[in-house]
XYZ file of N, CA and C in Angstrom:
756
model
N 35.241 56.180 63.755
C 35.011 54.758 64.018
C 34.672 54.045 62.708
N 35.371 52.992 62.401
C 35.150 52.252 61.156
C 33.966 51.315 61.312
N 33.084 51.368 60.351
C 31.908 50.496 60.360
C 32.213 49.266 59.526
N 32.094 48.097 60.125
C 32.375 46.853 59.420
C 31.290 46.566 58.400
N 31.707 46.185 57.200
C 30.748 45.800 56.165
C 30.212 44.410 56.453
N 28.953 44.176 56.130
C 28.422 42.814 56.289
C 29.257 41.834 55.484
N 29.397 40.621 55.989
C 30.191 39.606 55.305
C 29.648 39.356 53.907
N 30.523 39.350 52.926
C 30.126 39.088 51.542
C 29.841 40.337 50.741
N 29.755 41.518 51.386
C 29.445 42.740 50.653
C 30.515 43.061 49.616
N 31.769 42.903 49.991
C 32.852 43.211 49.059
C 32.814 42.301 47.830
N 32.553 41.024 48.045
C 32.461 40.096 46.911
C 31.288 40.459 46.010
N 30.171 40.859 46.638
C 29.003 41.253 45.850
C 29.324 42.481 45.010
N 29.953 43.463 45.614
C 30.309 44.670 44.874
C 31.252 44.360 43.723
N 32.216 43.490 43.979
C 33.159 43.130 42.920
C 32.465 42.364 41.803
N 31.550 41.477 42.163
C 30.806 40.726 41.157
C 29.955 41.644 40.293
N 29.314 42.634 40.924
C 28.507 43.587 40.164
C 29.385 44.462 39.272
N 30.581 44.796 39.754
C 31.512 45.573 38.931
C 31.907 44.798 37.680
N 32.095 43.495 37.826
C 32.418 42.655 36.675
C 31.265 42.656 35.678
N 30.035 42.528 36.163
C 28.878 42.522 35.273
C 28.749 43.855 34.545
N 28.945 44.960 35.258
C 28.873 46.272 34.616
C 29.944 46.416 33.539
N 31.133 45.943 33.835
C 32.232 46.038 32.872
C 31.952 45.186 31.637
N 31.471 43.963 31.847
C 31.156 43.099 30.707
C 29.995 43.659 29.903
N 29.051 44.314 30.571
C 27.936 44.927 29.852
C 28.397 46.012 28.898
N 29.423 46.757 29.296
C 29.957 47.822 28.442
C 30.801 47.283 27.294
N 31.199 45.999 27.383
C 32.045 45.389 26.346
C 31.458 44.045 25.906
N 30.126 43.988 25.867
C 29.486 42.693 25.637
C 29.829 42.105 24.274
N 29.850 42.934 23.245
C 30.040 42.403 21.894
C 31.409 41.752 21.718
N 32.477 42.492 22.084
C 33.816 41.963 21.870
C 34.284 41.060 23.002
N 33.683 41.200 24.196
C 34.093 40.399 25.332
C 35.414 40.866 25.923
N 35.759 40.333 27.082
C 36.997 40.708 27.758
C 37.722 39.461 28.249
N 39.045 39.539 28.266
C 39.856 38.457 28.818
C 39.991 38.640 30.327
N 40.414 37.573 30.984
C 40.611 37.640 32.428
C 41.581 38.762 32.792
N 42.654 38.888 32.022
C 43.637 39.938 32.316
C 43.032 41.329 32.156
N 42.129 41.507 31.167
C 41.472 42.796 30.971
C 40.631 43.154 32.195
N 39.883 42.164 32.677
C 38.981 42.398 33.803
C 39.758 42.702 35.079
N 40.757 41.889 35.375
C 41.517 42.082 36.612
C 42.268 43.411 36.594
N 42.826 43.785 35.437
C 43.563 45.046 35.343
C 42.637 46.245 35.459
N 41.508 46.217 34.759
C 40.580 47.350 34.771
C 39.987 47.580 36.153
N 39.651 46.509 36.851
C 39.001 46.625 38.159
C 39.984 46.593 39.323
N 41.251 46.415 39.020
C 42.241 46.390 40.081
C 42.131 45.175 40.977
N 41.788 44.025 40.399
C 41.632 42.784 41.149
C 42.801 41.842 40.878
N 43.119 41.043 41.863
C 44.052 39.952 41.627
C 43.429 38.989 40.622
N 44.257 38.417 39.770
C 43.741 37.493 38.759
C 42.990 36.328 39.403
N 43.484 35.840 40.533
C 42.829 34.716 41.212
C 41.458 35.113 41.739
N 41.344 36.364 42.227
C 40.050 36.847 42.729
C 39.058 36.997 41.588
N 39.505 37.604 40.495
C 38.637 37.784 39.333
C 38.180 36.434 38.791
N 39.087 35.476 38.750
C 38.750 34.139 38.248
C 37.708 33.479 39.137
N 37.866 33.614 40.454
C 36.906 33.008 41.387
C 35.511 33.615 41.219
N 35.457 34.940 41.093
C 34.168 35.605 40.917
C 33.531 35.235 39.576
N 34.347 35.180 38.532
C 33.829 34.811 37.214
C 33.305 33.377 37.208
N 33.978 32.485 37.902
C 33.535 31.090 37.967
C 32.160 30.998 38.620
N 31.957 31.795 39.677
C 30.657 31.811 40.338
C 29.574 32.358 39.413
N 29.885 33.461 38.710
C 28.920 34.070 37.799
C 28.596 33.136 36.629
N 29.593 32.377 36.172
C 29.359 31.417 35.097
C 28.439 30.287 35.580
N 28.662 29.824 36.798
C 27.840 28.726 37.328
C 26.378 29.120 37.454
N 26.126 30.437 37.638
C 24.755 30.933 37.749
C 24.240 31.499 36.426
N 25.022 31.341 35.360
C 24.650 31.734 33.990
C 24.550 33.251 33.786
N 25.187 34.030 34.681
C 25.230 35.471 34.474
C 26.391 35.860 33.554
N 27.345 34.987 33.412
C 28.501 35.211 32.538
C 28.758 33.930 31.761
N 29.246 34.074 30.535
C 29.662 32.905 29.761
C 31.045 33.177 29.172
N 31.774 32.112 28.901
C 33.136 32.217 28.381
C 33.220 31.544 27.024
N 33.737 32.275 26.056
C 33.924 31.731 24.715
C 35.198 30.888 24.714
N 35.088 29.571 24.564
C 36.291 28.724 24.627
C 37.263 28.966 23.478
N 36.773 29.543 22.383
C 37.646 29.748 21.226
C 38.666 30.854 21.468
N 38.223 31.942 22.106
C 39.152 33.061 22.321
C 39.338 33.407 23.794
N 38.710 32.623 24.682
C 38.853 32.772 26.129
C 38.359 34.131 26.633
N 37.422 34.717 25.908
C 36.854 36.000 26.334
C 35.519 35.771 27.049
N 35.242 36.635 28.013
C 34.020 36.530 28.803
C 32.975 37.514 28.283
N 31.713 37.073 28.314
C 30.573 37.880 27.889
C 29.451 37.722 28.923
N 28.466 38.619 28.864
C 27.285 38.437 29.691
C 26.565 37.155 29.284
N 26.002 36.464 30.260
C 25.294 35.220 30.008
C 23.790 35.401 29.921
N 23.096 34.307 29.719
C 21.654 34.345 29.492
C 20.891 34.890 30.694
N 21.354 34.625 31.914
C 20.650 35.129 33.096
C 20.701 36.652 33.152
N 21.828 37.242 32.758
C 21.926 38.698 32.700
C 20.968 39.260 31.666
N 20.865 38.581 30.524
C 19.955 39.023 29.473
C 18.501 38.970 29.935
N 18.157 37.904 30.639
C 16.789 37.764 31.120
C 16.434 38.869 32.107
N 17.362 39.209 32.965
C 17.127 40.298 33.910
C 16.925 41.615 33.173
N 17.764 41.858 32.173
C 17.671 43.110 31.434
C 16.338 43.227 30.710
N 15.933 42.143 30.056
C 14.674 42.176 29.319
C 13.487 42.363 30.265
N 13.545 41.732 31.416
C 12.446 41.857 32.364
C 12.347 43.227 32.981
N 13.467 43.958 33.009
C 13.490 45.257 33.678
C 13.174 46.426 32.755
N 13.296 46.246 31.453
C 13.199 47.392 30.551
C 11.869 48.128 30.680
N 10.780 47.391 30.841
C 9.484 48.055 30.904
C 9.253 48.757 32.236
N 10.115 48.544 33.217
C 9.921 49.146 34.523
C 11.016 50.169 34.861
N 11.863 50.475 33.885
C 12.908 51.450 34.122
C 12.303 52.834 34.348
N 12.865 53.628 35.283
C 12.369 54.990 35.484
C 12.374 55.805 34.195
N 13.398 55.619 33.351
C 13.466 56.345 32.088
C 12.282 56.001 31.205
N 11.949 54.717 31.120
C 10.806 54.296 30.312
C 9.508 54.884 30.848
N 9.326 54.806 32.167
C 8.103 55.333 32.779
C 7.975 56.837 32.545
N 9.108 57.527 32.601
C 9.093 58.983 32.429
C 8.741 59.381 31.004
N 9.218 58.611 30.039
C 9.046 58.986 28.643
C 7.827 58.364 27.977
N 7.242 57.367 28.584
C 6.117 56.683 27.946
C 4.958 57.621 27.607
N 4.535 58.545 28.495
C 3.445 59.451 28.110
C 3.791 60.310 26.897
N 5.041 60.760 26.803
C 5.458 61.553 25.647
C 5.449 60.694 24.389
N 5.921 59.448 24.511
C 5.905 58.543 23.366
C 4.482 58.298 22.891
N 3.565 58.107 23.827
C 2.163 57.874 23.468
C 1.570 59.090 22.766
N 1.955 60.278 23.215
C 1.470 61.505 22.582
C 1.984 61.612 21.154
N 3.272 61.347 20.968
C 3.855 61.418 19.626
C 3.224 60.380 18.713
N 3.014 59.166 19.230
C 2.393 58.106 18.433
C 0.956 58.479 18.065
N 0.247 59.096 18.994
C -1.146 59.487 18.730
C -1.225 60.584 17.675
N -0.344 61.568 17.752
C -0.371 62.680 16.807
C 0.136 62.241 15.432
N 1.217 61.491 15.407
C 1.828 61.102 14.129
C 1.147 59.896 13.494
N 0.599 59.014 14.342
C 0.030 57.766 13.847
C 1.077 56.691 13.620
N 2.335 57.008 13.838
C 3.425 56.092 13.520
C 3.993 55.409 14.763
N 5.052 54.631 14.570
C 5.667 53.873 15.659
C 6.796 54.685 16.282
N 6.788 54.750 17.611
C 7.775 55.540 18.346
C 8.626 54.597 19.196
N 9.944 54.810 19.167
C 10.874 53.954 19.893
C 11.672 54.774 20.906
N 11.980 54.152 22.028
C 12.917 54.708 23.003
C 14.141 53.809 23.019
N 15.307 54.386 22.734
C 16.554 53.624 22.780
C 17.512 54.319 23.738
N 18.348 53.524 24.387
C 19.326 54.050 25.332
C 20.698 53.513 24.983
N 21.709 54.285 25.320
C 23.072 53.848 25.038
C 23.492 52.746 26.010
N 24.069 51.690 25.464
C 24.651 50.602 26.246
C 26.030 50.321 25.652
N 27.041 51.017 26.165
C 28.377 50.886 25.593
C 28.405 51.385 24.161
N 28.790 50.518 23.235
C 28.846 50.875 21.817
C 27.501 50.681 21.121
N 26.476 50.305 21.865
C 25.213 49.897 21.248
C 24.050 50.785 21.671
N 22.999 50.772 20.850
C 21.719 51.398 21.179
C 20.748 50.279 21.515
N 20.247 50.269 22.740
C 19.337 49.238 23.229
C 17.917 49.769 23.214
N 17.006 49.052 22.572
C 15.597 49.463 22.534
C 14.938 49.119 23.873
N 14.393 50.145 24.530
C 13.745 49.946 25.820
C 12.232 49.834 25.721
N 11.644 50.559 24.772
C 10.180 50.583 24.718
C 9.736 51.009 23.321
N 8.479 50.668 22.998
C 7.918 50.992 21.686
C 6.433 51.289 21.839
N 5.956 52.316 21.131
C 4.538 52.663 21.119
C 4.064 52.764 19.674
N 2.941 52.116 19.365
C 2.397 52.157 18.006
C 1.297 53.214 17.900
N 1.295 53.935 16.769
C 0.191 54.821 16.453
C -0.908 54.057 15.735
N -1.877 54.793 15.182
C -3.022 54.115 14.564
C -2.834 53.847 13.073
N -1.659 54.215 12.502
C -1.410 53.857 11.106
C -1.350 52.336 11.019
N -2.045 51.735 10.046
C -2.169 50.270 10.032
C -0.869 49.494 9.876
N 0.174 50.115 9.317
C 1.451 49.415 9.171
C 2.335 49.760 10.370
N 2.577 48.786 11.229
C 3.432 48.980 12.397
C 4.865 48.595 12.063
N 5.815 49.337 12.592
C 7.226 49.079 12.330
C 7.774 48.169 13.417
N 8.247 47.009 13.006
C 8.747 46.006 13.953
C 10.203 45.634 13.683
N 10.933 46.545 13.033
C 12.339 46.257 12.744
C 13.190 46.274 14.015
N 12.701 46.953 15.047
C 13.399 47.003 16.330
C 12.438 46.593 17.426
N 12.828 45.602 18.219
C 11.988 45.109 19.297
C 12.596 45.499 20.640
N 11.764 45.740 21.664
C 12.303 46.004 22.997
C 13.252 44.884 23.425
N 14.430 45.270 23.879
C 15.455 44.300 24.237
C 16.468 44.072 23.140
N 16.159 44.512 21.925
C 17.086 44.363 20.815
C 18.089 45.509 20.781
N 19.237 45.270 20.191
C 20.259 46.308 20.118
C 21.013 46.213 18.811
N 21.631 47.316 18.443
C 22.519 47.380 17.279
C 23.545 48.475 17.543
N 24.676 48.447 16.841
C 25.691 49.468 17.079
C 25.145 50.882 16.907
N 25.623 51.791 17.727
C 25.231 53.188 17.618
C 25.471 53.699 16.202
N 24.533 54.498 15.710
C 24.728 55.137 14.411
C 24.000 54.486 13.263
N 23.550 53.238 13.448
C 22.879 52.559 12.341
C 21.405 52.952 12.275
N 20.700 52.910 13.389
C 19.303 53.327 13.447
C 19.184 54.808 13.758
N 17.966 55.350 13.598
C 17.758 56.782 13.813
C 18.031 57.181 15.261
N 17.537 56.384 16.215
C 17.787 56.698 17.614
C 19.252 56.602 17.966
N 19.897 55.527 17.505
C 21.318 55.347 17.772
C 22.176 56.414 17.113
N 21.739 56.901 15.947
C 22.462 57.977 15.275
C 22.353 59.267 16.074
N 21.166 59.519 16.620
C 20.981 60.725 17.433
C 21.872 60.684 18.667
N 21.950 59.510 19.315
C 22.817 59.373 20.486
C 24.279 59.565 20.091
N 24.671 58.929 19.006
C 26.073 58.992 18.574
C 26.481 60.400 18.168
N 25.528 61.216 17.724
C 25.855 62.584 17.314
C 26.334 63.418 18.497
N 26.042 62.960 19.709
C 26.506 63.662 20.894
C 27.910 63.283 21.310
N 28.520 62.316 20.605
C 29.897 61.910 20.879
C 30.859 62.684 19.991
N 32.117 62.638 20.312
C 33.116 63.286 19.469
C 33.374 62.429 18.230
N 33.982 63.042 17.231
C 34.324 62.300 16.010
C 35.283 61.160 16.323
N 36.203 61.390 17.233
C 37.154 60.339 17.604
C 36.439 59.169 18.271
N 35.482 59.456 19.146
C 34.727 58.393 19.819
C 33.901 57.604 18.808
N 33.236 58.317 17.895
C 32.419 57.648 16.880
C 33.284 56.780 15.971
N 34.438 57.282 15.601
C 35.353 56.522 14.741
C 35.816 55.249 15.428
N 36.142 55.340 16.717
C 36.594 54.164 17.461
C 35.506 53.105 17.531
N 34.255 53.525 17.718
C 33.142 52.569 17.747
C 32.990 51.900 16.390
N 33.104 52.692 15.321
C 33.002 52.124 13.966
C 34.072 51.060 13.748
N 35.292 51.371 14.134
C 36.390 50.425 13.933
C 36.134 49.126 14.687
N 35.611 49.222 15.901
C 35.361 48.020 16.709
C 34.259 47.148 16.110
N 33.339 47.741 15.354
C 32.196 46.985 14.823
C 32.037 47.222 13.322
N 33.150 47.313 12.634
C 33.130 47.659 11.209
C 32.253 46.725 10.387
N 32.275 45.425 10.701
C 31.499 44.471 9.900
C 30.003 44.748 9.985
N 29.528 45.173 11.153
C 28.094 45.461 11.316
C 27.693 46.677 10.485
N 28.544 47.697 10.457
C 28.248 48.885 9.657
C 28.317 48.566 8.166
N 29.319 47.799 7.782
C 29.474 47.463 6.364
C 28.325 46.584 5.872
N 27.727 45.808 6.780
C 26.604 44.942 6.402
C 25.392 45.747 5.948
N 25.278 46.995 6.416
C 24.164 47.851 5.975
C 24.664 48.919 5.007
N 25.867 48.718 4.465
C 26.398 49.624 3.455
C 26.850 50.968 3.988
N 27.268 51.014 5.246
C 27.654 52.281 5.839
C 29.172 52.354 6.024
N 29.795 53.209 5.254
C 31.228 53.442 5.405
C 31.457 54.408 6.556
N 32.700 54.510 7.003
C 33.014 55.459 8.068
C 32.721 56.878 7.605
N 33.062 57.188 6.366
C 32.820 58.535 5.850
C 31.338 58.874 5.860
N 30.518 57.903 5.473
C 29.077 58.146 5.454
C 28.540 58.322 6.874
N 29.030 57.506 7.790
C 28.580 57.624 9.179
C 28.913 59.002 9.734
N 30.151 59.432 9.567
C 30.550 60.734 10.106
C 29.771 61.868 9.448
N 29.446 61.712 8.168
C 28.664 62.730 7.462
C 27.243 62.817 8.029
N 26.617 61.651 8.284
C 25.262 61.676 8.844
C 25.254 62.244 10.266
N 26.305 61.976 11.018
C 26.382 62.525 12.376
C 26.489 64.041 12.341
N 27.277 64.557 11.409
C 27.407 66.005 11.283
C 26.076 66.635 10.864
N 25.366 65.981 9.962
C 24.056 66.473 9.536
C 23.079 66.474 10.709
N 23.125 65.427 11.532
C 22.254 65.351 12.697
C 22.534 66.496 13.664
N 23.810 66.804 13.884
C 24.170 67.910 14.774
C 23.642 69.241 14.231
N 23.665 69.395 12.916
C 23.243 70.658 12.308
C 21.732 70.827 12.321
N 21.000 69.742 12.040
C 19.535 69.842 11.947
C 18.837 69.619 13.284
N 19.514 68.943 14.217
C 18.901 68.665 15.504
C 18.187 67.333 15.572
N 18.096 66.636 14.445
C 17.507 65.294 14.464
C 18.119 64.447 13.358
N 18.141 63.134 13.588
C 18.722 62.203 12.624
C 17.673 61.751 11.623
N 18.137 61.288 10.478
C 17.242 60.771 9.444
C 17.856 59.517 8.843
N 17.088 58.435 8.798
C 17.531 57.215 8.127
C 16.468 56.820 7.106
N 16.909 56.571 5.900
C 16.003 56.178 4.813
C 16.524 54.883 4.208
N 15.764 53.808 4.360
C 16.115 52.507 3.782
C 17.491 52.022 4.248
N 17.855 52.284 5.487
C 19.166 51.870 5.986
C 19.129 50.447 6.516
N 18.272 50.198 7.497
C 18.198 48.863 8.105
C 17.331 47.933 7.269
N 16.153 48.412 6.891
C 15.221 47.629 6.077
C 14.744 48.495 4.920
N 14.849 47.993 3.726
C 14.404 48.751 2.559
C 12.900 49.028 2.674
N 12.534 50.296 2.435
C 11.129 50.673 2.527
C 10.733 51.228 3.881
N 11.706 51.306 4.823
C 11.440 51.832 6.162
C 12.338 53.035 6.412
N 11.759 54.112 6.901
C 12.513 55.322 7.226
C 12.168 55.781 8.634
N 13.037 56.597 9.206
C 12.822 57.058 10.577
C 13.591 58.341 10.829
N 13.178 59.048 11.870
C 13.936 60.185 12.373
C 14.158 59.962 13.866
N 15.185 60.583 14.422
C 15.474 60.406 15.839
C 15.995 61.683 16.463
N 15.816 61.800 17.777
C 16.267 62.999 18.484
C 16.720 62.633 19.881
N 17.813 63.249 20.320
C 18.323 63.031 21.665
C 17.319 63.480 22.710
N 17.217 62.715 23.781
C 16.420 63.139 24.933
C 17.279 64.097 25.753
N 16.784 65.304 26.038
C 17.605 66.286 26.766
C 17.726 65.932 28.246
N 18.956 65.834 28.724
C 19.199 65.547 30.138
C 19.954 66.682 30.824
N 20.060 67.826 30.172
C 20.772 68.947 30.757
C 22.181 69.047 30.201
N 22.757 70.229 30.324
C 24.089 70.468 29.787
C 25.139 69.666 30.542
N 26.120 69.189 29.804
C 27.223 68.462 30.417
C 26.972 66.987 30.626
N 25.747 66.520 30.352
C 25.422 65.113 30.538
C 25.719 64.354 29.250
N 26.424 63.250 29.360
C 26.747 62.439 28.195
C 25.470 61.919 27.543
N 25.448 61.818 26.192
C 24.230 61.342 25.511
C 23.827 59.967 26.004
N 22.577 59.846 26.422
C 22.116 58.605 27.050
C 20.982 57.946 26.291
N 20.011 58.714 25.819
C 18.815 58.118 25.219
C 18.282 58.996 24.101
N 17.445 58.397 23.257
C 16.831 59.121 22.153
C 15.462 58.536 21.855
N 14.608 59.352 21.273
C 13.331 58.885 20.741
C 13.415 58.903 19.224
N 12.765 57.925 18.597
C 12.707 57.921 17.140
C 11.297 57.590 16.692
N 10.971 58.030 15.483
C 9.668 57.763 14.873
C 9.922 57.087 13.543
N 9.304 55.926 13.325
C 9.523 55.181 12.099
C 8.233 54.857 11.369
N 8.332 54.758 10.046
C 7.172 54.389 9.238
C 7.675 53.914 7.878
N 6.757 53.551 7.002
C 7.143 53.149 5.659
C 7.670 54.380 4.915
N 8.649 54.179 4.062
C 9.334 55.295 3.415
C 8.403 56.150 2.567
N 7.398 55.542 1.962
C 6.467 56.313 1.133
C 5.679 57.327 1.948
N 5.670 57.145 3.260
C 4.954 58.052 4.166
C 5.919 59.044 4.827
N 7.231 58.858 4.567
C 8.241 59.631 5.285
C 9.098 60.454 4.322
N 8.443 61.232 3.489
C 9.179 62.113 2.599
C 9.903 63.205 3.365
N 10.695 63.983 2.664
C 11.520 65.007 3.300
C 10.694 65.997 4.112
N 9.586 66.469 3.537
C 8.752 67.455 4.235
C 8.165 66.876 5.516
N 7.717 65.614 5.455
C 7.118 65.025 6.656
C 8.187 64.742 7.701
N 9.384 64.385 7.280
C 10.456 64.170 8.254
C 10.752 65.465 9.011
N 10.675 66.587 8.306
C 10.851 67.872 8.973
C 9.726 68.128 9.973
N 8.507 67.792 9.584
C 7.359 67.987 10.486
C 7.487 67.119 11.730
N 7.920 65.885 11.546
C 8.075 64.996 12.687
C 9.235 65.440 13.580
N 10.277 66.006 12.972
C 11.366 66.548 13.768
C 10.875 67.667 14.668
N 10.017 68.517 14.121
C 9.442 69.608 14.917
C 8.544 69.052 16.016
N 7.800 67.999 15.711
C 6.932 67.379 16.711
C 7.755 66.793 17.857
N 8.829 66.088 17.532
C 9.696 65.541 18.570
C 10.270 66.652 19.453
N 10.732 67.722 18.814
C 11.322 68.829 19.572
C 10.298 69.446 20.505
N 9.072 69.641 20.029
C 8.021 70.240 20.853
C 7.666 69.345 22.044
N 7.517 68.052 21.791
C 7.123 67.134 22.862
C 8.263 66.947 23.882
N 9.488 66.843 23.413
C 10.601 66.681 24.323
C 10.870 67.932 25.133
N 10.461 69.098 24.606
C 10.637 70.335 25.355
C 9.754 70.357 26.596
N 8.715 69.528 26.603
C 7.835 69.445 27.769
C 8.437 68.628 28.891
N 9.523 67.919 28.576
C 10.135 67.021 29.542
C 11.065 67.798 30.464
N 10.875 67.607 31.748
C 11.767 68.200 32.747
C 12.491 67.069 33.451
N 13.770 66.902 33.104
C 14.526 65.782 33.673
C 15.145 66.187 35.007
């Protein structure tokens, strides 16, 4: 016996599918034809749903290139939810422990398409707090320590494709494709990423993937940041060991 869906359920599902798709391609945006083809929607249906989402500010359209992006209402929802995400709640005690032991600033970042999104931050008692990354902020995978750790779980082909899509952002911090791929390989070998004076001169960090079990695509990472004079090679190794020990306590 077929159970009838409540009226409007299909439109709601399609609208949410559009938001999820735009979230995965927020930086470059998508054209109407991209959206309708990817989701298997008639162009007229996709246009009607997009018009509704635009009127409620969940989607915006760039008139210059006719591409659609997430709107301010979607951003507000995301920012309001980050502190209440199950992932954040699960990792916050571990972050607090790492911050207490190290004295430094600890970040939780999660993969959002081609980007690393900062979900939460905990400060240690060292008087200089690192504020280069704020909760709700994002940057392409591979630039920051957390994003580099996440990207190290991708294939070389996947990492290269992300670099090509956002080449200007990588070049702005002096990162060539060769350098990016080299740092990813080093991260895979050592088990944790290291960034020294990459985003902000005088700031260094290490990062490590959060273990979610075998076969799970890289989703999140923890990183520890401080002033570079406090983050010499030996201490970066010590902090890498601390991250590994604390994350080993996590049962996902």
